[in-house]
PDB file of C-alpha atoms and ligand atoms in Angstrom:
ATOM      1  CA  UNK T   1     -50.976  -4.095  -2.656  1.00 96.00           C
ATOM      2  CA  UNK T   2     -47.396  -3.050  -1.338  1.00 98.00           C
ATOM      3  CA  UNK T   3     -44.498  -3.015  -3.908  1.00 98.00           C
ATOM      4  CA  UNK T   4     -41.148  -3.025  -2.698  1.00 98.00           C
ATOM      5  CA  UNK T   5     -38.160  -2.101  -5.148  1.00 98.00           C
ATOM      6  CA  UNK T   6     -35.157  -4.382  -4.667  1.00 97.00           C
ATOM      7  CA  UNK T   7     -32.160  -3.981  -6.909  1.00 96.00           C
ATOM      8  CA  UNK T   8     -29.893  -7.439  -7.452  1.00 91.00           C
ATOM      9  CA  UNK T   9     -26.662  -8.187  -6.315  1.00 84.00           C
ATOM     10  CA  UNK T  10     -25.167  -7.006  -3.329  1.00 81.00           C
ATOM     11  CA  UNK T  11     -27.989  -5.758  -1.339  1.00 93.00           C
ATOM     12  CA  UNK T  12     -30.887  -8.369  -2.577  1.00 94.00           C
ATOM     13  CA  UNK T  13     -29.686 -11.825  -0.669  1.00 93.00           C
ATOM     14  CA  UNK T  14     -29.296  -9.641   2.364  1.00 95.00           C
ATOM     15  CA  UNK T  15     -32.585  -8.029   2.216  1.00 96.00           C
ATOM     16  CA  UNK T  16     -34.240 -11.419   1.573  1.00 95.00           C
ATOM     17  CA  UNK T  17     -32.756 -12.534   4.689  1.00 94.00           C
ATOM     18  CA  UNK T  18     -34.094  -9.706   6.354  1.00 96.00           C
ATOM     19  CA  UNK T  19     -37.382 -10.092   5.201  1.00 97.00           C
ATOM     20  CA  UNK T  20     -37.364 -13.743   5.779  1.00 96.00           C
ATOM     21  CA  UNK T  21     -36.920 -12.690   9.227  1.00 95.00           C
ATOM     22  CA  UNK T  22     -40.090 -11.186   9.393  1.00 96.00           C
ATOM     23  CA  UNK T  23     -42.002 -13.913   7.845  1.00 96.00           C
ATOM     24  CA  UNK T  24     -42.040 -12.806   4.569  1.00 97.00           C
ATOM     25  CA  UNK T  25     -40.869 -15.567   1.656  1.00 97.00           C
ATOM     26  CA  UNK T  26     -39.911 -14.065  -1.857  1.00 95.00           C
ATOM     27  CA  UNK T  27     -41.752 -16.995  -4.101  1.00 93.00           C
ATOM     28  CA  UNK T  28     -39.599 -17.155  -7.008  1.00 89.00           C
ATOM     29  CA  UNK T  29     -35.832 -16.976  -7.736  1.00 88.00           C
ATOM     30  CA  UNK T  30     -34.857 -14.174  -9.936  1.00 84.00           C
ATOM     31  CA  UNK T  31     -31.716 -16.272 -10.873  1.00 85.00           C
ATOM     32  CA  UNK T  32     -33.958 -18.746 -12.347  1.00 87.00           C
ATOM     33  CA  UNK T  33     -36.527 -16.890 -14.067  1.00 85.00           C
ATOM     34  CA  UNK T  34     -36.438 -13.014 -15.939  1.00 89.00           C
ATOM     35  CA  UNK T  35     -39.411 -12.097 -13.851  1.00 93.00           C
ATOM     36  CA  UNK T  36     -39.236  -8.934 -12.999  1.00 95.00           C
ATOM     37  CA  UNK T  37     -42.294  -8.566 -10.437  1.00 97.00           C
ATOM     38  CA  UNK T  38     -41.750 -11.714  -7.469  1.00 96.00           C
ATOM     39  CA  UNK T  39     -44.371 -12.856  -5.535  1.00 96.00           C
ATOM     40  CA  UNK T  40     -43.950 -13.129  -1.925  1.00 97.00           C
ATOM     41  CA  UNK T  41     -45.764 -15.225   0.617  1.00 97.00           C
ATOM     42  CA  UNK T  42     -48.270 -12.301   1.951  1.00 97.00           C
ATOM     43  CA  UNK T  43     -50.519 -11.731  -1.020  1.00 96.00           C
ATOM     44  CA  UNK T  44     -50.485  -8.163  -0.515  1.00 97.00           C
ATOM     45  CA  UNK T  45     -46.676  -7.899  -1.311  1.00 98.00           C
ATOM     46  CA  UNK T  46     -44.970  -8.230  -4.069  1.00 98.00           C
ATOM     47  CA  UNK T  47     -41.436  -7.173  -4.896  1.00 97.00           C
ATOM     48  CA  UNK T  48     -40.033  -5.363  -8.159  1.00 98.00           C
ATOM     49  CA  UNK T  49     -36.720  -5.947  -9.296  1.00 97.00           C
ATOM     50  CA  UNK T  50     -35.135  -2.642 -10.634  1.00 97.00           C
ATOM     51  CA  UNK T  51     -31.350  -1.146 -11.239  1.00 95.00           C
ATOM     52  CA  UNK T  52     -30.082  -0.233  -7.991  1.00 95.00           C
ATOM     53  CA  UNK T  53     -29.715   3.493  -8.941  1.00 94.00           C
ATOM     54  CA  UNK T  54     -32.682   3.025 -10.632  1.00 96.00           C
ATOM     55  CA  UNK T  55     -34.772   2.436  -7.244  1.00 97.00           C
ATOM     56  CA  UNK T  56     -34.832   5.566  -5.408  1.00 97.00           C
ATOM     57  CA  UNK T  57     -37.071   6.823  -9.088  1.00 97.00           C
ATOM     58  CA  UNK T  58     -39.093   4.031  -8.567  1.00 98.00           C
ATOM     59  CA  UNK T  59     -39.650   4.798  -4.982  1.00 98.00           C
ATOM     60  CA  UNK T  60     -39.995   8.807  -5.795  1.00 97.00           C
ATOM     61  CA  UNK T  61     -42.450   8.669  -8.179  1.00 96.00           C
ATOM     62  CA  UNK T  62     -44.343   5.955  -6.401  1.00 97.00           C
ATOM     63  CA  UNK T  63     -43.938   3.190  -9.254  1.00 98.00           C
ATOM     64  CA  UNK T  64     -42.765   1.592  -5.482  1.00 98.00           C
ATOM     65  CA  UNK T  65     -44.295   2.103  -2.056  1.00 98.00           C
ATOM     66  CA  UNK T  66     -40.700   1.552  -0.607  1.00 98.00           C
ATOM     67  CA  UNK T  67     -37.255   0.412  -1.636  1.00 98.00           C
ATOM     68  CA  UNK T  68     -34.237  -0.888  -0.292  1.00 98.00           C
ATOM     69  CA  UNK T  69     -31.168   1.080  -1.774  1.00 98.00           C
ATOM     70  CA  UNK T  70     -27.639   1.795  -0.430  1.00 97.00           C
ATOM     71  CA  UNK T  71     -26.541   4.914   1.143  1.00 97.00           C
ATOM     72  CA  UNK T  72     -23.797   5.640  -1.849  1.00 97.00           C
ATOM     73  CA  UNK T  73     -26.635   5.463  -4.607  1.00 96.00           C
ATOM     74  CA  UNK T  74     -28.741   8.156  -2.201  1.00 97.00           C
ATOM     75  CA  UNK T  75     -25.856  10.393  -1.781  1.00 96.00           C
ATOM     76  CA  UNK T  76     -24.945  10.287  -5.642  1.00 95.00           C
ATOM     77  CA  UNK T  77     -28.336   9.944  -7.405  1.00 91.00           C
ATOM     78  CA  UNK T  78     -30.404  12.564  -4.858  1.00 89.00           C
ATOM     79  CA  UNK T  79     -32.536  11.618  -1.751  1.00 90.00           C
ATOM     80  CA  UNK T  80     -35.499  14.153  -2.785  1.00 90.00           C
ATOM     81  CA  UNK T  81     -38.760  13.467  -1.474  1.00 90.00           C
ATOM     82  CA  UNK T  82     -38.203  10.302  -0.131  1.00 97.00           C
ATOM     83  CA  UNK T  83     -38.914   9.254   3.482  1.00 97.00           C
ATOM     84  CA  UNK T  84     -35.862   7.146   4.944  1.00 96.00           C
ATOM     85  CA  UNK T  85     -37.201   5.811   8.253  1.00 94.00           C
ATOM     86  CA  UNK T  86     -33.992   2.929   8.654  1.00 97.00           C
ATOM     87  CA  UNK T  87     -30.904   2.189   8.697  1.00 98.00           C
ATOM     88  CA  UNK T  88     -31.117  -1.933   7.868  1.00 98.00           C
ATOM     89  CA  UNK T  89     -27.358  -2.470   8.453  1.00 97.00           C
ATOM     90  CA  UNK T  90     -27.111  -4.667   5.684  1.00 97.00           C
ATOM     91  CA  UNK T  91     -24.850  -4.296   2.407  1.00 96.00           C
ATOM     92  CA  UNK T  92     -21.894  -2.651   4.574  1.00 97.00           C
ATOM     93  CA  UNK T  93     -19.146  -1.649   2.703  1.00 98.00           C
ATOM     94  CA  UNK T  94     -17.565   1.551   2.522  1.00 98.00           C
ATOM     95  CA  UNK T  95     -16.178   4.145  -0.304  1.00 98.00           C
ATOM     96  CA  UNK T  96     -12.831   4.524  -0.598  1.00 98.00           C
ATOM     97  CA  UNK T  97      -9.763   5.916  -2.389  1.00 98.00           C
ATOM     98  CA  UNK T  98      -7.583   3.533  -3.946  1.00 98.00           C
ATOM     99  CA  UNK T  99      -4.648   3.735  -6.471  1.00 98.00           C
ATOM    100  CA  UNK T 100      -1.900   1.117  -8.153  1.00 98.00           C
ATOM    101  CA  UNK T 101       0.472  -0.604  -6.317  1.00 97.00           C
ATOM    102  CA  UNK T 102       3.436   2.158  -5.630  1.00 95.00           C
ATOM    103  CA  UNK T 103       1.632   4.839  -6.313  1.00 97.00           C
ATOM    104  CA  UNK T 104       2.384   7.400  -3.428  1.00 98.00           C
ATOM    105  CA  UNK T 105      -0.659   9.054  -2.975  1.00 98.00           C
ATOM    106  CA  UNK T 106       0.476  10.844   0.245  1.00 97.00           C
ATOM    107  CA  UNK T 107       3.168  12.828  -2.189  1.00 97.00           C
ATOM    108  CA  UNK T 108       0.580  13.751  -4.860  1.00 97.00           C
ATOM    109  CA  UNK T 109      -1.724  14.816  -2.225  1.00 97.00           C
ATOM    110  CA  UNK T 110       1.291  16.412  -0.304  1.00 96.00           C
ATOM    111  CA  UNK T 111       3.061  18.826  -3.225  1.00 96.00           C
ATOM    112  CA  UNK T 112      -0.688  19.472  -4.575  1.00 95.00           C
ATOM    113  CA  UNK T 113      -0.445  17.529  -7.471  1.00 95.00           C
ATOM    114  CA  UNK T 114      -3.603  17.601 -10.075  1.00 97.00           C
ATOM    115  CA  UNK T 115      -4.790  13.636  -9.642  1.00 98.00           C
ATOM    116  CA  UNK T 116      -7.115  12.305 -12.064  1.00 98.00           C
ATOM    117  CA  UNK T 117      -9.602   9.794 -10.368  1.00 98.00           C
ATOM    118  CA  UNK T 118     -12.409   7.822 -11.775  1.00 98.00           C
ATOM    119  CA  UNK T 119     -15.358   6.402 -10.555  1.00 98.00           C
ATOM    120  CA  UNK T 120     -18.804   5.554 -10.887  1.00 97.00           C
ATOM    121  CA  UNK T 121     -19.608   8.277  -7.641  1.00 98.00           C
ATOM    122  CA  UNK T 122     -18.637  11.756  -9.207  1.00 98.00           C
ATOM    123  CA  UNK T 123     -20.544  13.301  -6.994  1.00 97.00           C
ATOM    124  CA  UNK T 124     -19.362  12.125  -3.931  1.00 98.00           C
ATOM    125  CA  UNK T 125     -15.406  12.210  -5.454  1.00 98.00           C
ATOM    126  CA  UNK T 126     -15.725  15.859  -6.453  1.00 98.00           C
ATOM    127  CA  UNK T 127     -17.395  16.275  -2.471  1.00 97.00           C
ATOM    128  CA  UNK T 128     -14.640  14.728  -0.675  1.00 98.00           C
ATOM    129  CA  UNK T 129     -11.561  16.251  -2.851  1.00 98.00           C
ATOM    130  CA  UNK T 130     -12.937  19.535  -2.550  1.00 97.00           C
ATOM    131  CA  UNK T 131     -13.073  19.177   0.821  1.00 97.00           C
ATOM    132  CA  UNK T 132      -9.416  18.607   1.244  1.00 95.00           C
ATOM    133  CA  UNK T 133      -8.010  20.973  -1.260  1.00 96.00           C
ATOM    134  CA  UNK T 134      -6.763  18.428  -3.422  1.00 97.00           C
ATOM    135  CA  UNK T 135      -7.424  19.053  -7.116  1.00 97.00           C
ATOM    136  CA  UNK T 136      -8.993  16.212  -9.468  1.00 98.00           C
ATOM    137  CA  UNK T 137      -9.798  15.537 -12.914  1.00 98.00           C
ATOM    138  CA  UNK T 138     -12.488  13.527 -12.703  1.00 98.00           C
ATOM    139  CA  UNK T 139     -13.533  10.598 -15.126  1.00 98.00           C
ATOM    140  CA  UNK T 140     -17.336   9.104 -14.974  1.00 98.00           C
ATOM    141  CA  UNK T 141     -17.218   5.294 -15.515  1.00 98.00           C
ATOM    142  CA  UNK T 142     -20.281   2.850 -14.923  1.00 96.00           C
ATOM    143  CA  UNK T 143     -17.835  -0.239 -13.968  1.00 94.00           C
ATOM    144  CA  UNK T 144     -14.852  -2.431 -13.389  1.00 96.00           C
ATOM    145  CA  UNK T 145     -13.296   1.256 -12.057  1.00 97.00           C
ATOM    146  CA  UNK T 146     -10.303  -0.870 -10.275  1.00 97.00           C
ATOM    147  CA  UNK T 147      -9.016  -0.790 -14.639  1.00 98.00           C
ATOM    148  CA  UNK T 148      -8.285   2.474 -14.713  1.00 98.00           C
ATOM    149  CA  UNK T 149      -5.264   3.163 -12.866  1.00 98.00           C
ATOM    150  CA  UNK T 150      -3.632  -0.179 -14.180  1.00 97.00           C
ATOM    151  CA  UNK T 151      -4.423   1.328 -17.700  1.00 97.00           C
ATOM    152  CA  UNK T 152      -3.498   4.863 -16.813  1.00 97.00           C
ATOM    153  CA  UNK T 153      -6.526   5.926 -17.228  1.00 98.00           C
ATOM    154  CA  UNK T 154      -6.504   7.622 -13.914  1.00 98.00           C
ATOM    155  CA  UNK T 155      -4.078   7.952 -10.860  1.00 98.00           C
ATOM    156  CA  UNK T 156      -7.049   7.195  -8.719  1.00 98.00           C
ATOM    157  CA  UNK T 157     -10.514   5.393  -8.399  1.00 98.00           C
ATOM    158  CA  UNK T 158     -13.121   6.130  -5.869  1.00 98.00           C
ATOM    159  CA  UNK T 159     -15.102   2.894  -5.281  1.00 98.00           C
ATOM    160  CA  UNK T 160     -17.035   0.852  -2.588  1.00 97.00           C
ATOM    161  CA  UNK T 161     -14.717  -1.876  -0.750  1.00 98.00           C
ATOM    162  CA  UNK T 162     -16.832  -4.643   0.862  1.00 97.00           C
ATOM    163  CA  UNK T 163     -13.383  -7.343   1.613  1.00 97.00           C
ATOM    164  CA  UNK T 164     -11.234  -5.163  -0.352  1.00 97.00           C
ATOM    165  CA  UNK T 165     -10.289  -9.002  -2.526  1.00 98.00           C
ATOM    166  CA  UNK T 166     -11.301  -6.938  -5.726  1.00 97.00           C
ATOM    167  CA  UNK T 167      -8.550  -4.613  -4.834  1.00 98.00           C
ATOM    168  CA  UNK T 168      -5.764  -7.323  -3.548  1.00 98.00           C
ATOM    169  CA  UNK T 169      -6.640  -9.147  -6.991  1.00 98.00           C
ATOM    170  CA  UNK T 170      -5.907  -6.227  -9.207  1.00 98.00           C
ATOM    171  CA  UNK T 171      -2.802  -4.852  -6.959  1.00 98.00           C
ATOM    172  CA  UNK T 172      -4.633  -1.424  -6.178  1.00 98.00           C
ATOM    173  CA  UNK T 173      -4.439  -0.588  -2.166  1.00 98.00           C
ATOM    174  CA  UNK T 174      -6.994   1.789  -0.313  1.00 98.00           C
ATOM    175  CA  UNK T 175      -5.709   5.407   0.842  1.00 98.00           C
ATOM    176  CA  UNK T 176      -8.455   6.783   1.962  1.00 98.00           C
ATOM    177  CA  UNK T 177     -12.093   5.907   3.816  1.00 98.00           C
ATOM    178  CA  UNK T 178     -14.208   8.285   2.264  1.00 98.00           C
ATOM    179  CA  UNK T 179     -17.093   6.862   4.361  1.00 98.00           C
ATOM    180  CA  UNK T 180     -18.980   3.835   5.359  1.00 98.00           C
ATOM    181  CA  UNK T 181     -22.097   2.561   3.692  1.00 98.00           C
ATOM    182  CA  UNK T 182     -25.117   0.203   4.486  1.00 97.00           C
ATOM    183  CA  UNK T 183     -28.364  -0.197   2.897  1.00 98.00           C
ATOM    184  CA  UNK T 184     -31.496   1.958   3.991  1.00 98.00           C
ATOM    185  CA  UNK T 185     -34.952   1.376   3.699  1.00 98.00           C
ATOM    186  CA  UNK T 186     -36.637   4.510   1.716  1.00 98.00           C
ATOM    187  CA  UNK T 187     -40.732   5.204   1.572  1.00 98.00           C
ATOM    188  CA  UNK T 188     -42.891   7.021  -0.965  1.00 98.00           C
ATOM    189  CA  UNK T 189     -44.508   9.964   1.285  1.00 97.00           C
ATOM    190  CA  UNK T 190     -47.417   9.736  -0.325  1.00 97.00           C
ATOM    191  CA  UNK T 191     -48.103   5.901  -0.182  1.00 97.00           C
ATOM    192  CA  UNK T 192     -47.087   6.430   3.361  1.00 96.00           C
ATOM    193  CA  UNK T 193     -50.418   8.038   3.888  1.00 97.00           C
ATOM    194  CA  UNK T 194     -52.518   6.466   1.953  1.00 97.00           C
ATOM    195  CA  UNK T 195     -51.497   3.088   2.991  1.00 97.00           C
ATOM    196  CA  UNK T 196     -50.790   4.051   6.309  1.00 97.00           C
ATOM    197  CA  UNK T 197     -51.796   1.125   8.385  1.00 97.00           C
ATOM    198  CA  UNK T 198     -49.911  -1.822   6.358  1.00 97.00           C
ATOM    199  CA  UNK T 199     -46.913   0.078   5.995  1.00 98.00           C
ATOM    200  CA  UNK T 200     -46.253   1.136   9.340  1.00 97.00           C
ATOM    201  CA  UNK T 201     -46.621  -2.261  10.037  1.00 97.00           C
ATOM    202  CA  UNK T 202     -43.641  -3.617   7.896  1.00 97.00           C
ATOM    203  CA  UNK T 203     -41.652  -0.484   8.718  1.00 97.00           C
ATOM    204  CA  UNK T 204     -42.402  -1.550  12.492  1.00 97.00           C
ATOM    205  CA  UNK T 205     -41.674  -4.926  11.726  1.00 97.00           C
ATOM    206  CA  UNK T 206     -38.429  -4.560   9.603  1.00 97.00           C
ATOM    207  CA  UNK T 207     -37.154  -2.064  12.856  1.00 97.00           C
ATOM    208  CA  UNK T 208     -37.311  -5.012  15.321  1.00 96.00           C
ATOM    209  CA  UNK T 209     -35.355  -7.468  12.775  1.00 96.00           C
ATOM    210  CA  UNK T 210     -32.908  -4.646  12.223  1.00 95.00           C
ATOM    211  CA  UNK T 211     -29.244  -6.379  13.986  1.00 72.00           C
ATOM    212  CA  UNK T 212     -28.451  -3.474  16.529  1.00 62.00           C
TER     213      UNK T 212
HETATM  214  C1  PRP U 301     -18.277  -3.501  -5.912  1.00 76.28           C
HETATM  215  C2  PRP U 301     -17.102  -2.618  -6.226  1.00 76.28           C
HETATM  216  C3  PRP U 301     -15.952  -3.565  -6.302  1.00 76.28           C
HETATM  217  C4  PRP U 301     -16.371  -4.711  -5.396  1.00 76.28           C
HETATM  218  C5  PRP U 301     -15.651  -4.615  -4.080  1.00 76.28           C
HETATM  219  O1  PRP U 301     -18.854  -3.944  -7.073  1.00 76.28           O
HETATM  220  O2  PRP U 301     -17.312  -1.898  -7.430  1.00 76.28           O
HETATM  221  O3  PRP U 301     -15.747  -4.007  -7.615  1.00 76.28           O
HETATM  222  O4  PRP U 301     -17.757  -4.597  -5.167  1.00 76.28           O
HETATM  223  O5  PRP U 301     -15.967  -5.703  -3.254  1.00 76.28           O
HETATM  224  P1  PRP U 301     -14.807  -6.463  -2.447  1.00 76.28           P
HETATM  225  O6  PRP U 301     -14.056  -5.428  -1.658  1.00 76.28           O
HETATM  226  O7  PRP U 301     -15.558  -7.410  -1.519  1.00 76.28           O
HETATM  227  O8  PRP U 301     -13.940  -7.186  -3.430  1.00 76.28           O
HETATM  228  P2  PRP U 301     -20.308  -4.633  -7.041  1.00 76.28           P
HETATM  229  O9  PRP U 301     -20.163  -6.087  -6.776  1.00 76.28           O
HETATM  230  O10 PRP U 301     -21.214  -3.898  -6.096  1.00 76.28           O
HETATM  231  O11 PRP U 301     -20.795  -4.445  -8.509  1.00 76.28           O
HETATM  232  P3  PRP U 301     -20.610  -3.162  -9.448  1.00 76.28           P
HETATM  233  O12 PRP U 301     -19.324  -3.390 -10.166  1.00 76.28           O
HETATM  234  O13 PRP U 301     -21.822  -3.228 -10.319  1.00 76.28           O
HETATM  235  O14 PRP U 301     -20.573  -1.923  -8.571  1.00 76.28           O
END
């Protein structure tokens, strides 16, 4: 048995495309029922739904063979010990900077003003500030981040744009790209040798549905 950890939302319609296009059918519709283990049409397959910063765990500790999880949840929860043969270039969005409406961020950043920013990716905020000198308070939150600086909570958030509509609707504008993000496939090492045959086999298999 394979077991592939897919988290819901963003990435999961996407990667059920993609594994459609490898002949692979997810039997049941997590919508519909609170399963939390799918069946797929090869018997030897089955998918578990998990958190999406929950699946690189899942993958690591080999509760999951492999895992489809985006690049931002890698870079802030820790890549350790996992084997990331793809990039599925799915899920693309990128992490940005944004701030309120009128906010002049160049200034701030200009006459090295302290900025307090929140965001769900502290790791990769306190990265990319450091890296330009520019000093931040930062603030941990686990959601709706585009609150906080129409609160005044924070001057800043640091958050993944996909249209950049959640933005528009909340009159906060983007300042900076911090970088772009898809989703990537990730493999237990160790399953990777013991079931060496069948999983080389999807990997090979999800590679040539990959859009170049
Ligand atoms: C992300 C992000 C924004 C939204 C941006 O949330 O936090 O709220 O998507 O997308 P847009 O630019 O297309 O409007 P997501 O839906 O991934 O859920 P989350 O709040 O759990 O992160």
């Amino acid at each position: 048995m394979i077991t592939l950890a897919l988290s819901k939302g963003r990435i999961f319609d996407e990667a059920l495309s993609l594994l459609g296009a490898v002949g692979i059918q997810v039997l049941e519709d997590p919508d519909t029922s609170r399963k939390l283990i799918l069946s797929t049409s090869r018997a030897d397959l089955r998918i578990v739904l998990v958190r999406a910063s929950d699946v690189p765990t899942y993958v690591q500790y080999g509760g999951a063979d492999l895992g489809v999880v985006g690049k931002d949840t890698l870079l802030e929860t820790g890549d350790a010990g996992l084997y990331q043969p793809l990039d599925l270039k799915i899920a693309k969005c990128r992490i940005s900077v944004a701030v309120r409406e009128g906010f002049d961020y160049a200034a701030a950043v200009r006459q090295g003003s302290r900025l307090t920013v929140a965001t769900k990716y502290v790791a990769i905020a306190r990265e990319f500030f450091a890296a330009k000198g520019v000093h931040v308070d930062l603030i941990k939150l686990y959601g709706s981040m585009e609150l906080a600086p129409l609160t005044g909570l924070a001057d800043a958030i640091v958050d993944l744009v996909s249209t950049g509509n959640t933005l528009k609707a909340n009159h906060l504008v983007e300042v900076e790209r911090i970088m772009d993000i898809s989703a990537r496939l990730v493999v237990n090492q160790a399953a990777l040798k013991l079931k060496q045959a069948p999983l080389r086999a999807l990997i090979n298999a999800i590679a040539a549905a990959v859009k170049i």
